[in-house]
PDB file of C-alpha atoms in Angstrom:
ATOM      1  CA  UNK A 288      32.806 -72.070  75.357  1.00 45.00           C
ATOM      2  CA  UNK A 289      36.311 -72.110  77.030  1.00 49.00           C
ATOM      3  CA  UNK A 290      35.735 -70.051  79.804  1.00 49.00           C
ATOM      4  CA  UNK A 291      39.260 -68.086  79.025  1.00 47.00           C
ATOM      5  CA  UNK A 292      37.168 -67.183  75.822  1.00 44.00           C
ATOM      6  CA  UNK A 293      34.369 -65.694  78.003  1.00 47.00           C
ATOM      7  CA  UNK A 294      33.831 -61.771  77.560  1.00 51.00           C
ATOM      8  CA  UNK A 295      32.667 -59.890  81.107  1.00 51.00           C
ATOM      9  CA  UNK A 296      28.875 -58.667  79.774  1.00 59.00           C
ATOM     10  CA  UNK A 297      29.330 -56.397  82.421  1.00 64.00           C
ATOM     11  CA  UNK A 298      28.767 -52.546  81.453  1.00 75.00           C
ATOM     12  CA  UNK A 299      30.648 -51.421  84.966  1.00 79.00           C
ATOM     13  CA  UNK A 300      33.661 -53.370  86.454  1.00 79.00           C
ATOM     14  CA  UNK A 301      33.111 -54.648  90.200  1.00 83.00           C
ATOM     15  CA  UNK A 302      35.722 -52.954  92.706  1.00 80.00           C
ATOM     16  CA  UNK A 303      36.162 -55.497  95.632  1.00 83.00           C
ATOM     17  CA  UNK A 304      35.787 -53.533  99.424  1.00 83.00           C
ATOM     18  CA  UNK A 305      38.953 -55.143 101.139  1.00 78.00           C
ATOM     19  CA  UNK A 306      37.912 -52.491 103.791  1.00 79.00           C
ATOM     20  CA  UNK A 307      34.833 -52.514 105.190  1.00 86.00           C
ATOM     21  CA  UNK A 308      32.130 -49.891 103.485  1.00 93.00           C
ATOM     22  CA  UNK A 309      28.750 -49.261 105.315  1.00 96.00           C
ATOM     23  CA  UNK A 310      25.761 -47.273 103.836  1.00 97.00           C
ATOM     24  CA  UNK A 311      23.085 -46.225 105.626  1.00 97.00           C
ATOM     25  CA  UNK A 312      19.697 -47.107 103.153  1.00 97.00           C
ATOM     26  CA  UNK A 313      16.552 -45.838 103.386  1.00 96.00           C
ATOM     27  CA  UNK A 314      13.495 -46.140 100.865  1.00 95.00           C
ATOM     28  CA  UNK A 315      13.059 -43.046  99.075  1.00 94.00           C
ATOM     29  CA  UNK A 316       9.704 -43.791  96.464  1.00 93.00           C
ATOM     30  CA  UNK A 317       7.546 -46.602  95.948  1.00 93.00           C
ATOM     31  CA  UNK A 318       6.029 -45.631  92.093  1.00 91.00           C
ATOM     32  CA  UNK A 319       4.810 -42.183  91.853  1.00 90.00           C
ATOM     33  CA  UNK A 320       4.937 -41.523  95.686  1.00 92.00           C
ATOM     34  CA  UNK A 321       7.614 -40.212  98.348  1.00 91.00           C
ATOM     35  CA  UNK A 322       8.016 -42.964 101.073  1.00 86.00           C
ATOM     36  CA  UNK A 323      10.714 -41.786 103.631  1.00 80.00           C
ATOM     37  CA  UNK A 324      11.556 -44.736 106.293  1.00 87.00           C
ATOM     38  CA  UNK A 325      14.393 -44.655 109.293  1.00 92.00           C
ATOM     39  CA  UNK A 326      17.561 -45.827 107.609  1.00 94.00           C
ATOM     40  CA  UNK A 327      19.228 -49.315 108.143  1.00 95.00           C
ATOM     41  CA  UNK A 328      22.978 -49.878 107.792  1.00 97.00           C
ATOM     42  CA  UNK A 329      24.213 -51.832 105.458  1.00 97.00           C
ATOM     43  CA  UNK A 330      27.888 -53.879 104.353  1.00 96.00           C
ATOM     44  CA  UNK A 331      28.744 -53.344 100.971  1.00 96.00           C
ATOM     45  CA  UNK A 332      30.497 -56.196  99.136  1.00 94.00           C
ATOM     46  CA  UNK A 333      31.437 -54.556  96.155  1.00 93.00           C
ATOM     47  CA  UNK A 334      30.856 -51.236  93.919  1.00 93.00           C
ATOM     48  CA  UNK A 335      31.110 -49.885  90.646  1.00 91.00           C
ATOM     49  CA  UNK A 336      30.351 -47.253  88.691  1.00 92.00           C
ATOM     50  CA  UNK A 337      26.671 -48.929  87.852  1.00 93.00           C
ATOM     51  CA  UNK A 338      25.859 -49.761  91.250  1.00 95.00           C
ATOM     52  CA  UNK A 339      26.686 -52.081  93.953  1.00 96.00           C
ATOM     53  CA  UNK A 340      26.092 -55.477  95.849  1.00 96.00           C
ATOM     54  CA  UNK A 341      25.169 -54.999  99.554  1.00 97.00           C
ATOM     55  CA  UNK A 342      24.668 -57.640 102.399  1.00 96.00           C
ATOM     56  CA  UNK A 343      21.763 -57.249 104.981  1.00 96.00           C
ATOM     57  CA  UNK A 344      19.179 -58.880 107.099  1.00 95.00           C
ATOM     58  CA  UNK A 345      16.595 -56.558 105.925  1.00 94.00           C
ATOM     59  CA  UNK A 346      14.246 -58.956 103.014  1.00 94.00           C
ATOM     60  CA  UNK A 347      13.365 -56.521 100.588  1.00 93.00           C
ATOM     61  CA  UNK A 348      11.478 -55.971  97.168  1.00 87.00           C
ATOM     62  CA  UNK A 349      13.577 -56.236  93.552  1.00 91.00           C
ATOM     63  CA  UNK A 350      11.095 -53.984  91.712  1.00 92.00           C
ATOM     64  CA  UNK A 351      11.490 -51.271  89.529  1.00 91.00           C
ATOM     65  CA  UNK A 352       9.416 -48.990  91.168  1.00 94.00           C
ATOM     66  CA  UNK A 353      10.745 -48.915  94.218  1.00 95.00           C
ATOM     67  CA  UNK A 354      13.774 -46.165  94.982  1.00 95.00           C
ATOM     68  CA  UNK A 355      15.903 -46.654  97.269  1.00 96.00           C
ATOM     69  CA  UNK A 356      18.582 -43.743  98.648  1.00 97.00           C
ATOM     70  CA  UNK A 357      22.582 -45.312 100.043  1.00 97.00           C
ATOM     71  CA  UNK A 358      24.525 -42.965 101.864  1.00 97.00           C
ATOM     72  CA  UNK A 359      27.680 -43.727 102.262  1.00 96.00           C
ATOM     73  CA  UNK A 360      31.017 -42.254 103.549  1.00 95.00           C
ATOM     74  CA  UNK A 361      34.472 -42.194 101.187  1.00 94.00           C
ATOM     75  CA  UNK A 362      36.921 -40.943 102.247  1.00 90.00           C
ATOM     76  CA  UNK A 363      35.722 -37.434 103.721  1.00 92.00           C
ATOM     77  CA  UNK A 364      32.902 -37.200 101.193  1.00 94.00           C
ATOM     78  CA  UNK A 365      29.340 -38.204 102.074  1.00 96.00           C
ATOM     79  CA  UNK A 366      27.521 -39.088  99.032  1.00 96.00           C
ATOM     80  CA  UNK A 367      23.551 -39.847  98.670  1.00 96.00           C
ATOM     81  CA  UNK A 368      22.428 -42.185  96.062  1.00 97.00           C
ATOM     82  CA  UNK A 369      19.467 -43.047  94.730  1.00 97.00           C
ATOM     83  CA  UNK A 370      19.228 -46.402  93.662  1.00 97.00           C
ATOM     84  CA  UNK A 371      16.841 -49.636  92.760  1.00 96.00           C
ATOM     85  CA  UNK A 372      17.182 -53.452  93.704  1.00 97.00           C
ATOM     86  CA  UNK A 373      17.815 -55.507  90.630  1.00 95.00           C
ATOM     87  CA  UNK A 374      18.301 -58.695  92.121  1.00 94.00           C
ATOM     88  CA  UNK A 375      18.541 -60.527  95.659  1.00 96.00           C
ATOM     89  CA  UNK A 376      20.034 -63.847  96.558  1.00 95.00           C
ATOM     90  CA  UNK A 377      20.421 -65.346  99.898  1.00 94.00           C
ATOM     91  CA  UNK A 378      23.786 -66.166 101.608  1.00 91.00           C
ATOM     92  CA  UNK A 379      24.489 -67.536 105.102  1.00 89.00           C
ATOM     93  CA  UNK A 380      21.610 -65.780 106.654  1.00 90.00           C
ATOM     94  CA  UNK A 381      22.146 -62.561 104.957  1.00 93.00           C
ATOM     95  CA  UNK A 382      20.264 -60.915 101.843  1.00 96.00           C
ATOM     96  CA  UNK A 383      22.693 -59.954  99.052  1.00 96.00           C
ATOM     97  CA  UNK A 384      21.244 -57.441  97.067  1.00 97.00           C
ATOM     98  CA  UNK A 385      22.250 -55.583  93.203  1.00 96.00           C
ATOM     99  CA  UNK A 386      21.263 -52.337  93.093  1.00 96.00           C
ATOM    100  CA  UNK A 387      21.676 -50.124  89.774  1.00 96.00           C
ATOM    101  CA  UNK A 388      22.326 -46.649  90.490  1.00 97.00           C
ATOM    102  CA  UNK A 389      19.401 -44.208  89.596  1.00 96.00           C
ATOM    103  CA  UNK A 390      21.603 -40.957  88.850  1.00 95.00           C
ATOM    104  CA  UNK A 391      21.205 -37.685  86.919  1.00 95.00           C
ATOM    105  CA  UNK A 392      24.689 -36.840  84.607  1.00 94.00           C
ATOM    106  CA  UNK A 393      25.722 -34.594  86.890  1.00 95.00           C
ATOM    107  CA  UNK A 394      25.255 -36.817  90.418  1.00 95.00           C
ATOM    108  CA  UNK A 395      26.845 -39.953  88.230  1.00 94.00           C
ATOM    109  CA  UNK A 396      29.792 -37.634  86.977  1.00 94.00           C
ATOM    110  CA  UNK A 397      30.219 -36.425  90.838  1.00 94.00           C
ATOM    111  CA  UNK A 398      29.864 -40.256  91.985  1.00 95.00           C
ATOM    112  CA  UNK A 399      32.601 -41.514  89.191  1.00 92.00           C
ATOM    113  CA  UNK A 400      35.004 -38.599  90.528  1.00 90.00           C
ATOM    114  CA  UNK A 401      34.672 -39.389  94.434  1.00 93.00           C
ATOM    115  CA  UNK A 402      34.646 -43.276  93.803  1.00 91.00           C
ATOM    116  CA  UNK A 403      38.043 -43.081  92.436  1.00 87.00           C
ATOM    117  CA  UNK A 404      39.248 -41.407  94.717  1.00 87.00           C
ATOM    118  CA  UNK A 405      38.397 -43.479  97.209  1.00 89.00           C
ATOM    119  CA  UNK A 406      39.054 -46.591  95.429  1.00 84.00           C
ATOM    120  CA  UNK A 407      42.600 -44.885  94.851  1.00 81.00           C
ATOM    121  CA  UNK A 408      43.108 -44.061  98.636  1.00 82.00           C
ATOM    122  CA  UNK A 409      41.958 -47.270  99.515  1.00 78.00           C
ATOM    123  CA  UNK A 410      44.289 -49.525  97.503  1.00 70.00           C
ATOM    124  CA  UNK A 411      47.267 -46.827  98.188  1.00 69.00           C
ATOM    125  CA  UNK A 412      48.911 -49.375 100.376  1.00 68.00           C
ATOM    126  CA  UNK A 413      49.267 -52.080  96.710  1.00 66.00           C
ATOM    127  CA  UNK A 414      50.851 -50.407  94.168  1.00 66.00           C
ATOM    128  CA  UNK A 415      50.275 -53.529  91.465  1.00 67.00           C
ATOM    129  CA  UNK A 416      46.481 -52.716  91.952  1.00 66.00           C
ATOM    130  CA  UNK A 417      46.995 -48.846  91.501  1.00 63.00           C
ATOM    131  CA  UNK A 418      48.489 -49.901  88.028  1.00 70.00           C
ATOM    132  CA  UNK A 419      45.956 -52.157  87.139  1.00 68.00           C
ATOM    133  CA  UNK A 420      43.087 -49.858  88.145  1.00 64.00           C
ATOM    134  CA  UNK A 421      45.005 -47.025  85.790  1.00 68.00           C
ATOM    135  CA  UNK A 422      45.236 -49.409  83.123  1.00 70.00           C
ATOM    136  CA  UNK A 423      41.378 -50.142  83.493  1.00 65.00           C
ATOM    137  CA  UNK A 424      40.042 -46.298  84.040  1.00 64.00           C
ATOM    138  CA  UNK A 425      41.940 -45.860  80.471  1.00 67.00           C
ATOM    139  CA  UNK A 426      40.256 -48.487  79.201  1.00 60.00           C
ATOM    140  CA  UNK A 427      36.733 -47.893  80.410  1.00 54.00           C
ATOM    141  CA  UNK A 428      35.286 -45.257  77.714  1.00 53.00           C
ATOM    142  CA  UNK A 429      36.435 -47.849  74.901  1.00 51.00           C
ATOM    143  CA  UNK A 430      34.947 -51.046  76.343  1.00 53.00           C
ATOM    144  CA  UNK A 431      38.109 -52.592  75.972  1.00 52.00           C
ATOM    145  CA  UNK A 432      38.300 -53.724  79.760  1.00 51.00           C
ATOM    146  CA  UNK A 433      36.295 -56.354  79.117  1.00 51.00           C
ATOM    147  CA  UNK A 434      39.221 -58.116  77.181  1.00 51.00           C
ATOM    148  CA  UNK A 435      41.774 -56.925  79.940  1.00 48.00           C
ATOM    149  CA  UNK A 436      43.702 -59.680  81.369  1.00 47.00           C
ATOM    150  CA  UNK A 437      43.959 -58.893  85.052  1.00 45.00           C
ATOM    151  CA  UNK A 438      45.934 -62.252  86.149  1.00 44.00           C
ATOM    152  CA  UNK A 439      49.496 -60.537  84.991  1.00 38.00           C
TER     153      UNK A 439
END
């Protein structure tokens, strides 16, 4: 398959962090059980409205039943969320790590409001990617971002 043919499978797009974005992550359950820990910081690569790819030197578990909480900073919001590891690759040293996030309707329709606004504030200073991020919020509830040409 030509790979201009390709469709993104993704169900979330993948927002770049041009500016560095820490979290502070802590385990939160392991199964049926509460497990706080001290929290480590974090470097997020990238983040979406599904969940996010962070770099660490921490080597942790991908399982299901394991919860995991991010808190995180944008703009003057702090925002707590739960999460688990869906995959881990390693990369110069570091772990990178896919996390899905774990949210009830109301925490993911909080987290979609205060992500664009940061992701608006923090791409304020290129207007070509404020359009193309307007264009793509439209285009979200229909699924037709995955056919949006973003090279233009």
């Amino acid at each position: 398959m030509d790979q201009e043919e390709q469709e993104n499978r993704r169900q979330y797009i993948r927002f770049g962090l041009h500016l560095p974005l820490y979290a502070e992550l802590s385990l939160l359950r392991v199964g049926d059980r509460t497990a706080r820990s001290r929290s480590q910081k974090v470097l997020l690569d990238n983040i979406s409205f599904g969940g996010c790819l962070f770099r660490t030197h921490l080597e942790l578990p991908p399982r299901d039943d394991v919860e995991w909480m991010l808190k995180m900073q944008l703009n003057h919001h702090e925002v707590h969320l739960k999460a688990t590891i869906v995959r881990v690759q390693e990369e110069e040293g570091y772990f990178l790590y896919g996390v899905s996030w774990k949210l009830s309707t109301y925490e993911r329709h909080l987290f979609h409001y205060r992500l664009n606004e940061y992701l608006q504030s923090a791409y304020a200073f290129a207007p070509h990617i404020q359009t193309l991020y307007r264009k793509v919020m439209e285009r979200g509830g229909d699924k037709q971002f995955k056919r949006l040409d973003y090279t233009t």
